[in-house]
Structures are given as C-alpha cells and as structure tokens.
C-alpha cells in the first residue's frame, strides 16, 4: 500500500487524506465480500491478534475480534477481572506477556490517556515487532471509531464511492459531551481532514471554547500538519443555531464515569436543551442522518423512538461498518510489515 507508513495506530492526527482513502477503499471492498459460513480471507493466517481491553467494551472489542477472525488470524482475548492484574501485575507487564506469547497485534483500550502510546514506545525500545492499535485511551483518541464514523457518513453521502471527498463542504454537527469524548476528538481530525465543517454544540461545562482551535496546531510530534486545507470547527451553544443547514448530526454519550466534578446536575434539562428527537431534527431544514458511537443513554442523548428509526438513525450501520473498517486497519498494518503482501491475498 503506497503511502501507508503507520506502524502503530495511536490516533488520527497524523493521518493524511491518502491514508483515509486507503482505509475507506479497503473497508468498502471488505464490506462487499460475502463473509458467511466458513468463508474467510487468508490475509492474516498465522498471525496472533490479542485484544487487551482494560476498560469495558461491547462494540470495539467484538468487532476487532470478528475482523481478525475474518482475516484468518488467531485471536486471544484478555479479561481484566480474571487476570493477574488483581495480583498486582502492571499493564506493561501484561502487554509484555502477550508479546512473549507471539502476539503480532495488540489492540489496547485503557481509561488513561497515553497508555497505547507508551506501550508502543516500550515495544520499539525492546526491538519487538508487535504493533499497537489503540482501541480507545482516556479522553485522547479512538481512531477506529473515527474511521468507521467517517466511512458511515461517506456511504450515506455517496454509496457507490464512499471516499474522503464525499465529506467535502458538508456541515456535520456534533452534539453533547465533547470534553470527555475521545470519539469527538478522533472525528475532529478525520472530518476536518476530509474538508467538512464541524459544528460543535454543547454547554460550556462539556464544550470549552478552546475546542474551536483543536486542529489548528500541527499534531503532537509533527512539524507540519499532513493535511492541507482542513475544514473549520465552529462552536454553537444552542441546537437552534447549530442544526439549520446541517448535513448530518452526531450525538455523544454523556460520560458520567469520566465527570470528576458535578458538571451536569440535571439530566432532564440536558435532554431539553441538547437531546435529539424527531421534532428537534426539523430544525435541519431537510432529512439528515443521526449517528451515535454507542452505547446510547436512551432519553438523554436522544429519544428512544429516534434511536429505533432506521430511516434516519445510522447507529446500526456504524456498528456494521466497524467490522470492515477494523479489517482494513489490521490488513494495512500487516501489509506494512510484509511489503510483498498484495490485495491478491484478499482473493
Ligand atoms: N463506541 C464504542 O467504543 O463502544 P464500546 O465501548 O462498546 O466499544
């Protein structure tokens, strides 16, 4: 894959438009392949993918495991509650244990920002070939979610050619708890890279003004931004101003477990001001899709009837698209390691 230089995938800040295109193209090919019964692709035969989730997950963990199995990898799950963590073993030593068992890829989720990055640096220093794929760390990054959201939107706007350019000039509204959301941060990098204007909407306690400049500085560790002419970020404090002209609306889970202070005292008021329902969406001027990374708090971020309305709500599409996106990431990481691996391996 020309232009693919990512060994570990920690966040999307360093992704170029070509990188997004490579992931979306490959995911689209994987999505169109029949995957029922015993039909698997041999691309990762003999490789071991271990999922080290130190924080709960339904979607990300299961879809990484399914993606790895569909590419014929061996898959090893780690369960914190029944592991030696309770005997005092550290996260780093836990990861090293899976490396010693021959893991080629560690998919890592942790409640603290920086753990996947730290593990990747440790593995590099030790000269290990194992690569780290970030399954979500603290408030920092959830790259595979950002990519599957991008793919879901690209498919909605251009079903035949779901590529980064389908987002050019679109107005995407992201509502809710931006402050505590690694999903929002990954979406900001991805959507602006593809030329979308992102409108952030939420109360000041969950959406500080500083988010307007989130993509303005070069990504950490980079002298320049790999993406020229990113789309801009706009902050609106009310849905009445944010929704008119929207092309899509994404709402986010209120992350009560990450709220150290009493940032939100009144959930009924939150729903009244920022909750989505059919009536509210009429402000958009036309029918627009609604996304949510899940898990959803029904009646808080959105009405249950909206979540269940498949004609508007793309939540199930997001989940479905998570598998081919994660197949694409695993495939690209393996092909970066084995340069002679060609798309023929997908046949
Ligand atoms: N969207 C997401 O990360 O969901 P899980 O916590 O279920 O993996």
mmCIF file of C-alpha atoms and ligand atoms in Angstrom:
data_model
loop_
_atom_site.group_PDB
_atom_site.id
_atom_site.type_symbol
_atom_site.label_atom_id
_atom_site.label_comp_id
_atom_site.label_asym_id
_atom_site.label_seq_id
_atom_site.Cartn_x
_atom_site.Cartn_y
_atom_site.Cartn_z
ATOM 1 C CA UNK A 1 0.000 0.000 0.000
ATOM 2 C CA UNK A 2 1.878 3.081 -1.167
ATOM 3 C CA UNK A 3 1.917 5.982 1.290
ATOM 4 C CA UNK A 4 0.988 3.823 4.273
ATOM 5 C CA UNK A 5 3.662 4.472 6.890
ATOM 6 C CA UNK A 6 1.813 3.837 10.154
ATOM 7 C CA UNK A 7 3.332 1.016 12.178
ATOM 8 C CA UNK A 8 1.267 1.573 15.297
ATOM 9 C CA UNK A 9 -2.121 3.332 15.105
ATOM 10 C CA UNK A 10 -2.477 5.583 18.132
ATOM 11 C CA UNK A 11 -4.545 8.493 16.809
ATOM 12 C CA UNK A 12 -5.731 10.124 13.582
ATOM 13 C CA UNK A 13 -3.820 13.393 13.963
ATOM 14 C CA UNK A 14 -1.060 12.111 11.703
ATOM 15 C CA UNK A 15 -3.341 10.650 9.003
ATOM 16 C CA UNK A 16 -3.168 12.196 5.544
ATOM 17 C CA UNK A 17 -6.114 12.287 3.134
ATOM 18 C CA UNK A 18 -4.454 9.408 1.257
ATOM 19 C CA UNK A 19 -4.415 7.384 4.489
ATOM 20 C CA UNK A 20 -8.148 7.946 4.975
ATOM 21 C CA UNK A 21 -8.763 6.994 1.354
ATOM 22 C CA UNK A 22 -6.716 3.781 1.739
ATOM 23 C CA UNK A 23 -8.722 2.693 4.789
ATOM 24 C CA UNK A 24 -12.112 3.574 3.270
ATOM 25 C CA UNK A 25 -11.350 1.908 -0.080
ATOM 26 C CA UNK A 26 -10.201 -1.282 1.560
ATOM 27 C CA UNK A 27 -13.093 -1.335 4.030
ATOM 28 C CA UNK A 28 -15.522 -0.886 1.161
ATOM 29 C CA UNK A 29 -14.011 -3.873 -0.624
ATOM 30 C CA UNK A 30 -14.178 -5.977 2.532
ATOM 31 C CA UNK A 31 -17.769 -4.915 3.158
ATOM 32 C CA UNK A 32 -18.865 -6.136 -0.234
ATOM 33 C CA UNK A 33 -17.321 -9.605 0.147
ATOM 34 C CA UNK A 34 -19.513 -12.490 1.273
ATOM 35 C CA UNK A 35 -18.400 -13.389 4.799
ATOM 36 C CA UNK A 36 -20.943 -16.005 5.802
ATOM 37 C CA UNK A 37 -20.201 -19.531 6.954
ATOM 38 C CA UNK A 38 -16.620 -20.702 6.639
ATOM 39 C CA UNK A 39 -15.610 -18.036 4.101
ATOM 40 C CA UNK A 40 -12.600 -16.210 5.447
ATOM 41 C CA UNK A 41 -9.773 -14.294 3.836
ATOM 42 C CA UNK A 42 -6.303 -15.768 4.369
ATOM 43 C CA UNK A 43 -4.516 -12.421 4.770
ATOM 44 C CA UNK A 44 -3.595 -12.814 8.465
ATOM 45 C CA UNK A 45 -3.171 -16.578 8.583
ATOM 46 C CA UNK A 46 -0.613 -17.482 11.247
ATOM 47 C CA UNK A 47 -0.814 -14.057 12.920
ATOM 48 C CA UNK A 48 -1.964 -13.532 16.502
ATOM 49 C CA UNK A 49 -4.187 -10.570 17.412
ATOM 50 C CA UNK A 50 -4.692 -10.029 21.157
ATOM 51 C CA UNK A 51 -7.368 -7.673 22.492
ATOM 52 C CA UNK A 52 -6.258 -6.070 25.761
ATOM 53 C CA UNK A 53 -9.258 -4.124 26.991
ATOM 54 C CA UNK A 54 -8.589 -2.733 30.459
ATOM 55 C CA UNK A 55 -11.908 -0.838 30.232
ATOM 56 C CA UNK A 56 -15.344 -2.250 29.240
ATOM 57 C CA UNK A 57 -16.384 -2.511 25.595
ATOM 58 C CA UNK A 58 -19.067 -4.246 23.564
ATOM 59 C CA UNK A 59 -18.658 -2.905 20.023
ATOM 60 C CA UNK A 60 -14.946 -2.186 19.637
ATOM 61 C CA UNK A 61 -13.626 -5.358 21.179
ATOM 62 C CA UNK A 62 -16.108 -7.709 19.481
ATOM 63 C CA UNK A 63 -15.682 -6.147 16.072
ATOM 64 C CA UNK A 64 -11.872 -6.191 16.266
ATOM 65 C CA UNK A 65 -12.059 -9.880 17.177
ATOM 66 C CA UNK A 66 -14.510 -10.598 14.373
ATOM 67 C CA UNK A 67 -12.399 -8.604 11.917
ATOM 68 C CA UNK A 68 -9.270 -10.536 12.889
ATOM 69 C CA UNK A 69 -11.079 -13.874 12.547
ATOM 70 C CA UNK A 70 -12.410 -12.921 9.110
ATOM 71 C CA UNK A 71 -8.807 -12.356 8.052
ATOM 72 C CA UNK A 72 -7.878 -15.813 9.468
ATOM 73 C CA UNK A 73 -5.822 -14.510 12.414
ATOM 74 C CA UNK A 74 -5.702 -16.333 15.733
ATOM 75 C CA UNK A 75 -7.417 -14.204 18.369
ATOM 76 C CA UNK A 76 -6.674 -14.043 22.079
ATOM 77 C CA UNK A 77 -8.931 -12.093 24.458
ATOM 78 C CA UNK A 78 -7.775 -10.672 27.743
ATOM 79 C CA UNK A 79 -10.254 -10.174 30.557
ATOM 80 C CA UNK A 80 -9.032 -7.808 33.322
ATOM 81 C CA UNK A 81 -11.343 -9.173 36.011
ATOM 82 C CA UNK A 82 -9.968 -12.717 35.746
ATOM 83 C CA UNK A 83 -6.369 -11.731 35.012
ATOM 84 C CA UNK A 84 -3.207 -11.356 37.080
ATOM 85 C CA UNK A 85 -3.845 -7.594 37.241
ATOM 86 C CA UNK A 86 -5.660 -8.347 40.508
ATOM 87 C CA UNK A 87 -2.382 -9.820 41.820
ATOM 88 C CA UNK A 88 -0.580 -6.570 41.100
ATOM 89 C CA UNK A 89 0.820 -7.200 37.604
ATOM 90 C CA UNK A 90 1.232 -3.932 35.695
ATOM 91 C CA UNK A 91 -0.346 -3.006 32.355
ATOM 92 C CA UNK A 92 3.096 -3.009 30.749
ATOM 93 C CA UNK A 93 3.968 -6.452 32.072
ATOM 94 C CA UNK A 94 0.547 -7.721 30.969
ATOM 95 C CA UNK A 95 1.257 -6.472 27.443
ATOM 96 C CA UNK A 96 4.741 -7.995 27.505
ATOM 97 C CA UNK A 97 3.184 -11.327 28.463
ATOM 98 C CA UNK A 98 1.092 -11.313 25.274
ATOM 99 C CA UNK A 99 4.119 -10.240 23.235
ATOM 100 C CA UNK A 100 6.042 -13.190 24.683
ATOM 101 C CA UNK A 101 3.194 -15.453 23.535
ATOM 102 C CA UNK A 102 3.804 -14.198 19.992
ATOM 103 C CA UNK A 103 1.155 -11.517 19.532
ATOM 104 C CA UNK A 104 1.606 -9.648 16.246
ATOM 105 C CA UNK A 105 -1.012 -7.003 17.103
ATOM 106 C CA UNK A 106 -2.186 -5.764 20.497
ATOM 107 C CA UNK A 107 -5.477 -3.880 20.400
ATOM 108 C CA UNK A 108 -5.384 -1.851 23.615
ATOM 109 C CA UNK A 109 -8.108 0.087 25.455
ATOM 110 C CA UNK A 110 -7.340 1.859 28.702
ATOM 111 C CA UNK A 111 -9.051 4.527 30.804
ATOM 112 C CA UNK A 112 -5.826 6.578 30.961
ATOM 113 C CA UNK A 113 -4.684 8.744 28.084
ATOM 114 C CA UNK A 114 -1.314 7.695 26.676
ATOM 115 C CA UNK A 115 -1.221 4.005 27.586
ATOM 116 C CA UNK A 116 -1.223 2.698 23.955
ATOM 117 C CA UNK A 117 1.461 5.261 23.022
ATOM 118 C CA UNK A 118 3.587 4.272 25.998
ATOM 119 C CA UNK A 119 3.258 0.577 25.126
ATOM 120 C CA UNK A 120 4.245 1.234 21.516
ATOM 121 C CA UNK A 121 7.372 3.126 22.648
ATOM 122 C CA UNK A 122 8.268 0.354 25.048
ATOM 123 C CA UNK A 123 7.942 -2.266 22.304
ATOM 124 C CA UNK A 124 10.063 -0.181 19.916
ATOM 125 C CA UNK A 125 12.787 0.203 22.547
ATOM 126 C CA UNK A 126 12.745 -3.529 23.169
ATOM 127 C CA UNK A 127 13.063 -4.197 19.425
ATOM 128 C CA UNK A 128 9.766 -6.094 19.316
ATOM 129 C CA UNK A 129 7.861 -6.347 16.027
ATOM 130 C CA UNK A 130 4.425 -6.351 17.747
ATOM 131 C CA UNK A 131 2.257 -3.384 16.774
ATOM 132 C CA UNK A 132 -0.239 -1.461 18.905
ATOM 133 C CA UNK A 133 -3.685 -0.482 17.738
ATOM 134 C CA UNK A 134 -5.447 1.969 20.030
ATOM 135 C CA UNK A 135 -8.932 0.725 20.969
ATOM 136 C CA UNK A 136 -9.624 3.934 22.926
ATOM 137 C CA UNK A 137 -7.479 5.698 25.559
ATOM 138 C CA UNK A 138 -8.866 8.099 28.147
ATOM 139 C CA UNK A 139 -10.117 11.321 26.602
ATOM 140 C CA UNK A 140 -7.472 11.190 23.873
ATOM 141 C CA UNK A 141 -8.299 9.044 20.890
ATOM 142 C CA UNK A 142 -10.479 6.284 19.418
ATOM 143 C CA UNK A 143 -9.115 6.017 15.891
ATOM 144 C CA UNK A 144 -11.120 3.036 14.640
ATOM 145 C CA UNK A 145 -14.361 4.726 15.786
ATOM 146 C CA UNK A 146 -13.402 7.930 13.969
ATOM 147 C CA UNK A 147 -12.747 5.919 10.821
ATOM 148 C CA UNK A 148 -15.967 3.918 10.971
ATOM 149 C CA UNK A 149 -17.938 7.123 11.542
ATOM 150 C CA UNK A 150 -16.210 8.656 8.534
ATOM 151 C CA UNK A 151 -16.995 5.596 6.407
ATOM 152 C CA UNK A 152 -20.637 5.567 7.573
ATOM 153 C CA UNK A 153 -21.036 9.220 6.573
ATOM 154 C CA UNK A 154 -19.188 8.730 3.275
ATOM 155 C CA UNK A 155 -21.502 5.780 2.426
ATOM 156 C CA UNK A 156 -24.534 7.894 3.265
ATOM 157 C CA UNK A 157 -23.422 10.790 1.039
ATOM 158 C CA UNK A 158 -22.032 8.688 -1.824
ATOM 159 C CA UNK A 159 -22.979 4.994 -1.549
ATOM 160 C CA UNK A 160 -21.128 3.997 -4.743
ATOM 161 C CA UNK A 161 -17.874 5.850 -3.946
ATOM 162 C CA UNK A 162 -17.607 6.330 -0.184
ATOM 163 C CA UNK A 163 -14.309 8.210 -0.114
ATOM 164 C CA UNK A 164 -12.983 11.235 1.825
ATOM 165 C CA UNK A 165 -14.124 13.653 -0.901
ATOM 166 C CA UNK A 166 -17.777 12.783 -0.171
ATOM 167 C CA UNK A 167 -17.375 14.868 3.022
ATOM 168 C CA UNK A 168 -16.011 17.972 1.283
ATOM 169 C CA UNK A 169 -18.090 21.037 2.242
ATOM 170 C CA UNK A 170 -20.532 19.090 4.407
ATOM 171 C CA UNK A 171 -21.759 20.581 7.678
ATOM 172 C CA UNK A 172 -21.521 17.923 10.399
ATOM 173 C CA UNK A 173 -22.962 18.810 13.811
ATOM 174 C CA UNK A 174 -21.546 17.014 16.872
ATOM 175 C CA UNK A 175 -23.680 17.486 19.989
ATOM 176 C CA UNK A 176 -23.036 16.824 23.655
ATOM 177 C CA UNK A 177 -20.183 15.806 25.902
ATOM 178 C CA UNK A 178 -17.250 16.821 23.697
ATOM 179 C CA UNK A 179 -14.911 17.416 26.643
ATOM 180 C CA UNK A 180 -14.856 13.787 27.766
ATOM 181 C CA UNK A 181 -15.102 12.246 24.306
ATOM 182 C CA UNK A 182 -12.180 10.550 22.589
ATOM 183 C CA UNK A 183 -14.654 9.787 19.787
ATOM 184 C CA UNK A 184 -15.248 13.512 19.216
ATOM 185 C CA UNK A 185 -11.503 14.183 19.111
ATOM 186 C CA UNK A 186 -10.914 11.437 16.533
ATOM 187 C CA UNK A 187 -13.859 12.686 14.489
ATOM 188 C CA UNK A 188 -12.479 16.229 14.548
ATOM 189 C CA UNK A 189 -9.234 15.059 12.957
ATOM 190 C CA UNK A 190 -10.992 12.824 10.422
ATOM 191 C CA UNK A 191 -13.849 15.098 9.356
ATOM 192 C CA UNK A 192 -11.765 18.263 9.027
ATOM 193 C CA UNK A 193 -9.133 16.313 7.051
ATOM 194 C CA UNK A 194 -11.853 15.445 4.548
ATOM 195 C CA UNK A 195 -12.964 19.062 4.174
ATOM 196 C CA UNK A 196 -16.084 19.006 6.348
ATOM 197 C CA UNK A 197 -17.101 21.915 8.538
ATOM 198 C CA UNK A 198 -17.691 20.590 12.060
ATOM 199 C CA UNK A 199 -20.165 22.408 14.285
ATOM 200 C CA UNK A 200 -19.725 21.519 17.958
ATOM 201 C CA UNK A 201 -22.724 22.086 20.186
ATOM 202 C CA UNK A 202 -22.959 21.742 23.957
ATOM 203 C CA UNK A 203 -22.917 23.626 27.257
ATOM 204 C CA UNK A 204 -19.623 25.335 28.296
ATOM 205 C CA UNK A 205 -19.077 22.718 31.031
ATOM 206 C CA UNK A 206 -18.905 19.979 28.363
ATOM 207 C CA UNK A 207 -17.566 22.033 25.472
ATOM 208 C CA UNK A 208 -14.824 24.553 26.336
ATOM 209 C CA UNK A 209 -14.235 27.345 23.800
ATOM 210 C CA UNK A 210 -10.702 26.027 23.183
ATOM 211 C CA UNK A 211 -12.147 23.230 21.002
ATOM 212 C CA UNK A 212 -12.595 25.766 18.186
ATOM 213 C CA UNK A 213 -8.793 25.619 17.691
ATOM 214 C CA UNK A 214 -8.463 21.851 18.199
ATOM 215 C CA UNK A 215 -6.949 21.087 14.764
ATOM 216 C CA UNK A 216 -5.107 24.413 14.293
ATOM 217 C CA UNK A 217 -1.724 23.356 15.677
ATOM 218 C CA UNK A 218 0.344 20.636 13.997
ATOM 219 C CA UNK A 219 -0.286 17.271 15.615
ATOM 220 C CA UNK A 220 1.987 16.409 18.563
ATOM 221 C CA UNK A 221 5.434 15.351 17.387
ATOM 222 C CA UNK A 222 4.913 16.742 13.854
ATOM 223 C CA UNK A 223 6.409 19.930 12.411
ATOM 224 C CA UNK A 224 3.549 20.328 9.953
ATOM 225 C CA UNK A 225 0.002 19.100 9.555
ATOM 226 C CA UNK A 226 -0.126 16.255 6.958
ATOM 227 C CA UNK A 227 -3.474 17.630 5.751
ATOM 228 C CA UNK A 228 -3.600 20.904 3.784
ATOM 229 C CA UNK A 229 -6.786 22.985 3.981
ATOM 230 C CA UNK A 230 -8.672 21.287 6.761
ATOM 231 C CA UNK A 231 -12.320 22.126 7.265
ATOM 232 C CA UNK A 232 -13.031 24.532 10.108
ATOM 233 C CA UNK A 233 -14.532 23.964 13.549
ATOM 234 C CA UNK A 234 -17.348 26.196 14.780
ATOM 235 C CA UNK A 235 -18.868 26.291 18.269
ATOM 236 C CA UNK A 236 -22.585 26.890 18.735
ATOM 237 C CA UNK A 237 -24.156 26.836 22.178
ATOM 238 C CA UNK A 238 -27.717 26.088 21.072
ATOM 239 C CA UNK A 239 -29.179 23.424 18.811
ATOM 240 C CA UNK A 240 -31.457 26.079 17.324
ATOM 241 C CA UNK A 241 -28.364 27.729 15.794
ATOM 242 C CA UNK A 242 -26.361 24.554 15.165
ATOM 243 C CA UNK A 243 -28.907 22.443 13.276
ATOM 244 C CA UNK A 244 -30.086 24.682 10.402
ATOM 245 C CA UNK A 245 -28.145 23.687 7.283
ATOM 246 C CA UNK A 246 -26.744 20.502 8.844
ATOM 247 C CA UNK A 247 -25.953 17.558 6.551
ATOM 248 C CA UNK A 248 -25.614 15.075 9.444
ATOM 249 C CA UNK A 249 -25.857 15.130 13.242
ATOM 250 C CA UNK A 250 -23.793 13.061 15.641
ATOM 251 C CA UNK A 251 -24.632 12.953 19.317
ATOM 252 C CA UNK A 252 -22.346 11.584 22.017
ATOM 253 C CA UNK A 253 -22.808 9.616 25.198
ATOM 254 C CA UNK A 254 -22.721 11.607 28.424
ATOM 255 C CA UNK A 255 -19.643 10.055 30.022
ATOM 256 C CA UNK A 256 -20.725 10.172 33.632
ATOM 257 C CA UNK A 257 -17.852 7.877 34.653
ATOM 258 C CA UNK A 258 -15.318 10.496 33.476
ATOM 259 C CA UNK A 259 -17.011 13.505 35.092
ATOM 260 C CA UNK A 260 -14.903 14.243 38.147
ATOM 261 C CA UNK A 261 -16.952 17.245 39.234
ATOM 262 C CA UNK A 262 -20.677 17.780 39.202
ATOM 263 C CA UNK A 263 -20.610 19.069 35.624
ATOM 264 C CA UNK A 264 -24.191 18.143 34.880
ATOM 265 C CA UNK A 265 -26.687 18.197 37.653
ATOM 266 C CA UNK A 266 -29.916 17.985 35.730
ATOM 267 C CA UNK A 267 -30.286 15.317 33.043
ATOM 268 C CA UNK A 268 -33.853 16.380 32.222
ATOM 269 C CA UNK A 269 -32.562 19.853 31.442
ATOM 270 C CA UNK A 270 -29.751 18.398 29.333
ATOM 271 C CA UNK A 271 -32.281 16.460 27.271
ATOM 272 C CA UNK A 272 -34.446 19.543 26.915
ATOM 273 C CA UNK A 273 -31.511 21.646 25.681
ATOM 274 C CA UNK A 274 -29.370 19.129 23.771
ATOM 275 C CA UNK A 275 -31.338 15.883 23.386
ATOM 276 C CA UNK A 276 -32.264 14.832 19.859
ATOM 277 C CA UNK A 277 -35.738 13.788 18.775
ATOM 278 C CA UNK A 278 -37.773 13.912 15.575
ATOM 279 C CA UNK A 279 -39.226 17.334 16.372
ATOM 280 C CA UNK A 280 -35.806 18.876 17.019
ATOM 281 C CA UNK A 281 -34.426 17.496 13.777
ATOM 282 C CA UNK A 282 -36.967 19.567 11.831
ATOM 283 C CA UNK A 283 -34.600 22.480 12.513
ATOM 284 C CA UNK A 284 -32.216 20.883 9.999
ATOM 285 C CA UNK A 285 -34.372 22.029 7.030
ATOM 286 C CA UNK A 286 -34.135 18.586 5.385
ATOM 287 C CA UNK A 287 -33.958 14.951 6.436
ATOM 288 C CA UNK A 288 -30.478 14.266 7.840
ATOM 289 C CA UNK A 289 -28.906 11.128 9.293
ATOM 290 C CA UNK A 290 -28.220 10.807 13.014
ATOM 291 C CA UNK A 291 -25.164 8.997 14.385
ATOM 292 C CA UNK A 292 -24.090 7.931 17.872
ATOM 293 C CA UNK A 293 -20.989 5.846 18.640
ATOM 294 C CA UNK A 294 -22.832 3.918 21.366
ATOM 295 C CA UNK A 295 -23.600 2.875 23.975
ATOM 296 C CA UNK A 296 -26.654 5.167 23.972
ATOM 297 C CA UNK A 297 -28.430 6.505 27.068
ATOM 298 C CA UNK A 298 -31.991 6.406 25.724
ATOM 299 C CA UNK A 299 -33.957 9.529 26.582
ATOM 300 C CA UNK A 300 -30.833 11.510 27.500
ATOM 301 C CA UNK A 301 -28.781 11.959 24.313
ATOM 302 C CA UNK A 302 -31.676 11.032 22.045
ATOM 303 C CA UNK A 303 -35.255 9.857 22.227
ATOM 304 C CA UNK A 304 -35.777 6.093 22.084
ATOM 305 C CA UNK A 305 -38.085 6.496 19.043
ATOM 306 C CA UNK A 306 -35.298 8.256 17.140
ATOM 307 C CA UNK A 307 -32.766 5.562 18.019
ATOM 308 C CA UNK A 308 -35.198 2.947 16.679
ATOM 309 C CA UNK A 309 -35.981 4.853 13.470
ATOM 310 C CA UNK A 310 -33.819 3.073 10.884
ATOM 311 C CA UNK A 311 -34.771 5.581 8.178
ATOM 312 C CA UNK A 312 -32.772 8.305 9.976
ATOM 313 C CA UNK A 313 -30.647 6.723 12.665
ATOM 314 C CA UNK A 314 -27.386 5.143 11.438
ATOM 315 C CA UNK A 315 -26.293 3.610 14.754
ATOM 316 C CA UNK A 316 -26.656 0.039 13.460
ATOM 317 C CA UNK A 317 -24.825 0.974 10.251
ATOM 318 C CA UNK A 318 -21.991 2.329 12.378
ATOM 319 C CA UNK A 319 -21.740 -0.981 14.226
ATOM 320 C CA UNK A 320 -21.919 -2.968 10.970
ATOM 321 C CA UNK A 321 -19.250 -0.794 9.336
ATOM 322 C CA UNK A 322 -16.944 -1.266 12.321
ATOM 323 C CA UNK A 323 -16.018 -4.761 11.160
ATOM 324 C CA UNK A 324 -14.760 -3.917 7.627
ATOM 325 C CA UNK A 325 -13.018 -0.778 8.937
ATOM 326 C CA UNK A 326 -11.157 -2.837 11.540
ATOM 327 C CA UNK A 327 -10.372 -5.492 8.918
ATOM 328 C CA UNK A 328 -8.849 -2.725 6.795
ATOM 329 C CA UNK A 329 -6.721 -1.459 9.684
ATOM 330 C CA UNK A 330 -5.448 -4.932 10.559
ATOM 331 C CA UNK A 331 -4.762 -5.654 6.899
ATOM 332 C CA UNK A 332 -2.871 -2.387 6.361
ATOM 333 C CA UNK A 333 -0.783 -2.920 9.493
ATOM 334 C CA UNK A 334 0.115 -6.426 8.390
ATOM 335 C CA UNK A 335 0.901 -5.289 4.852
ATOM 336 C CA UNK A 336 3.178 -2.505 6.178
ATOM 337 C CA UNK A 337 5.125 -5.193 7.992
ATOM 338 C CA UNK A 338 5.182 -7.530 4.974
ATOM 339 C CA UNK A 339 5.699 -5.332 1.897
ATOM 340 C CA UNK A 340 5.068 -8.157 -0.599
ATOM 341 C CA UNK A 341 1.539 -8.642 0.765
ATOM 342 C CA UNK A 342 -0.751 -7.508 -2.045
ATOM 343 C CA UNK A 343 -4.502 -7.224 -2.401
ATOM 344 C CA UNK A 344 -4.271 -10.629 -4.139
ATOM 345 C CA UNK A 345 -4.102 -12.030 -0.627
ATOM 346 C CA UNK A 346 -7.720 -10.971 -0.302
ATOM 347 C CA UNK A 347 -8.837 -13.287 -3.110
HETATM 348 N N1 LIG B 1 -18.254 3.053 20.569
HETATM 349 C C1 LIG B 1 -17.578 2.284 21.446
HETATM 350 O O1 LIG B 1 -16.370 2.452 21.674
HETATM 351 O O2 LIG B 1 -18.336 1.297 22.023
HETATM 352 P P1 LIG B 1 -17.790 0.204 23.040
HETATM 353 O O3 LIG B 1 -17.427 0.912 24.317
HETATM 354 O O4 LIG B 1 -18.942 -0.761 23.219
HETATM 355 O O5 LIG B 1 -16.587 -0.452 22.425
#
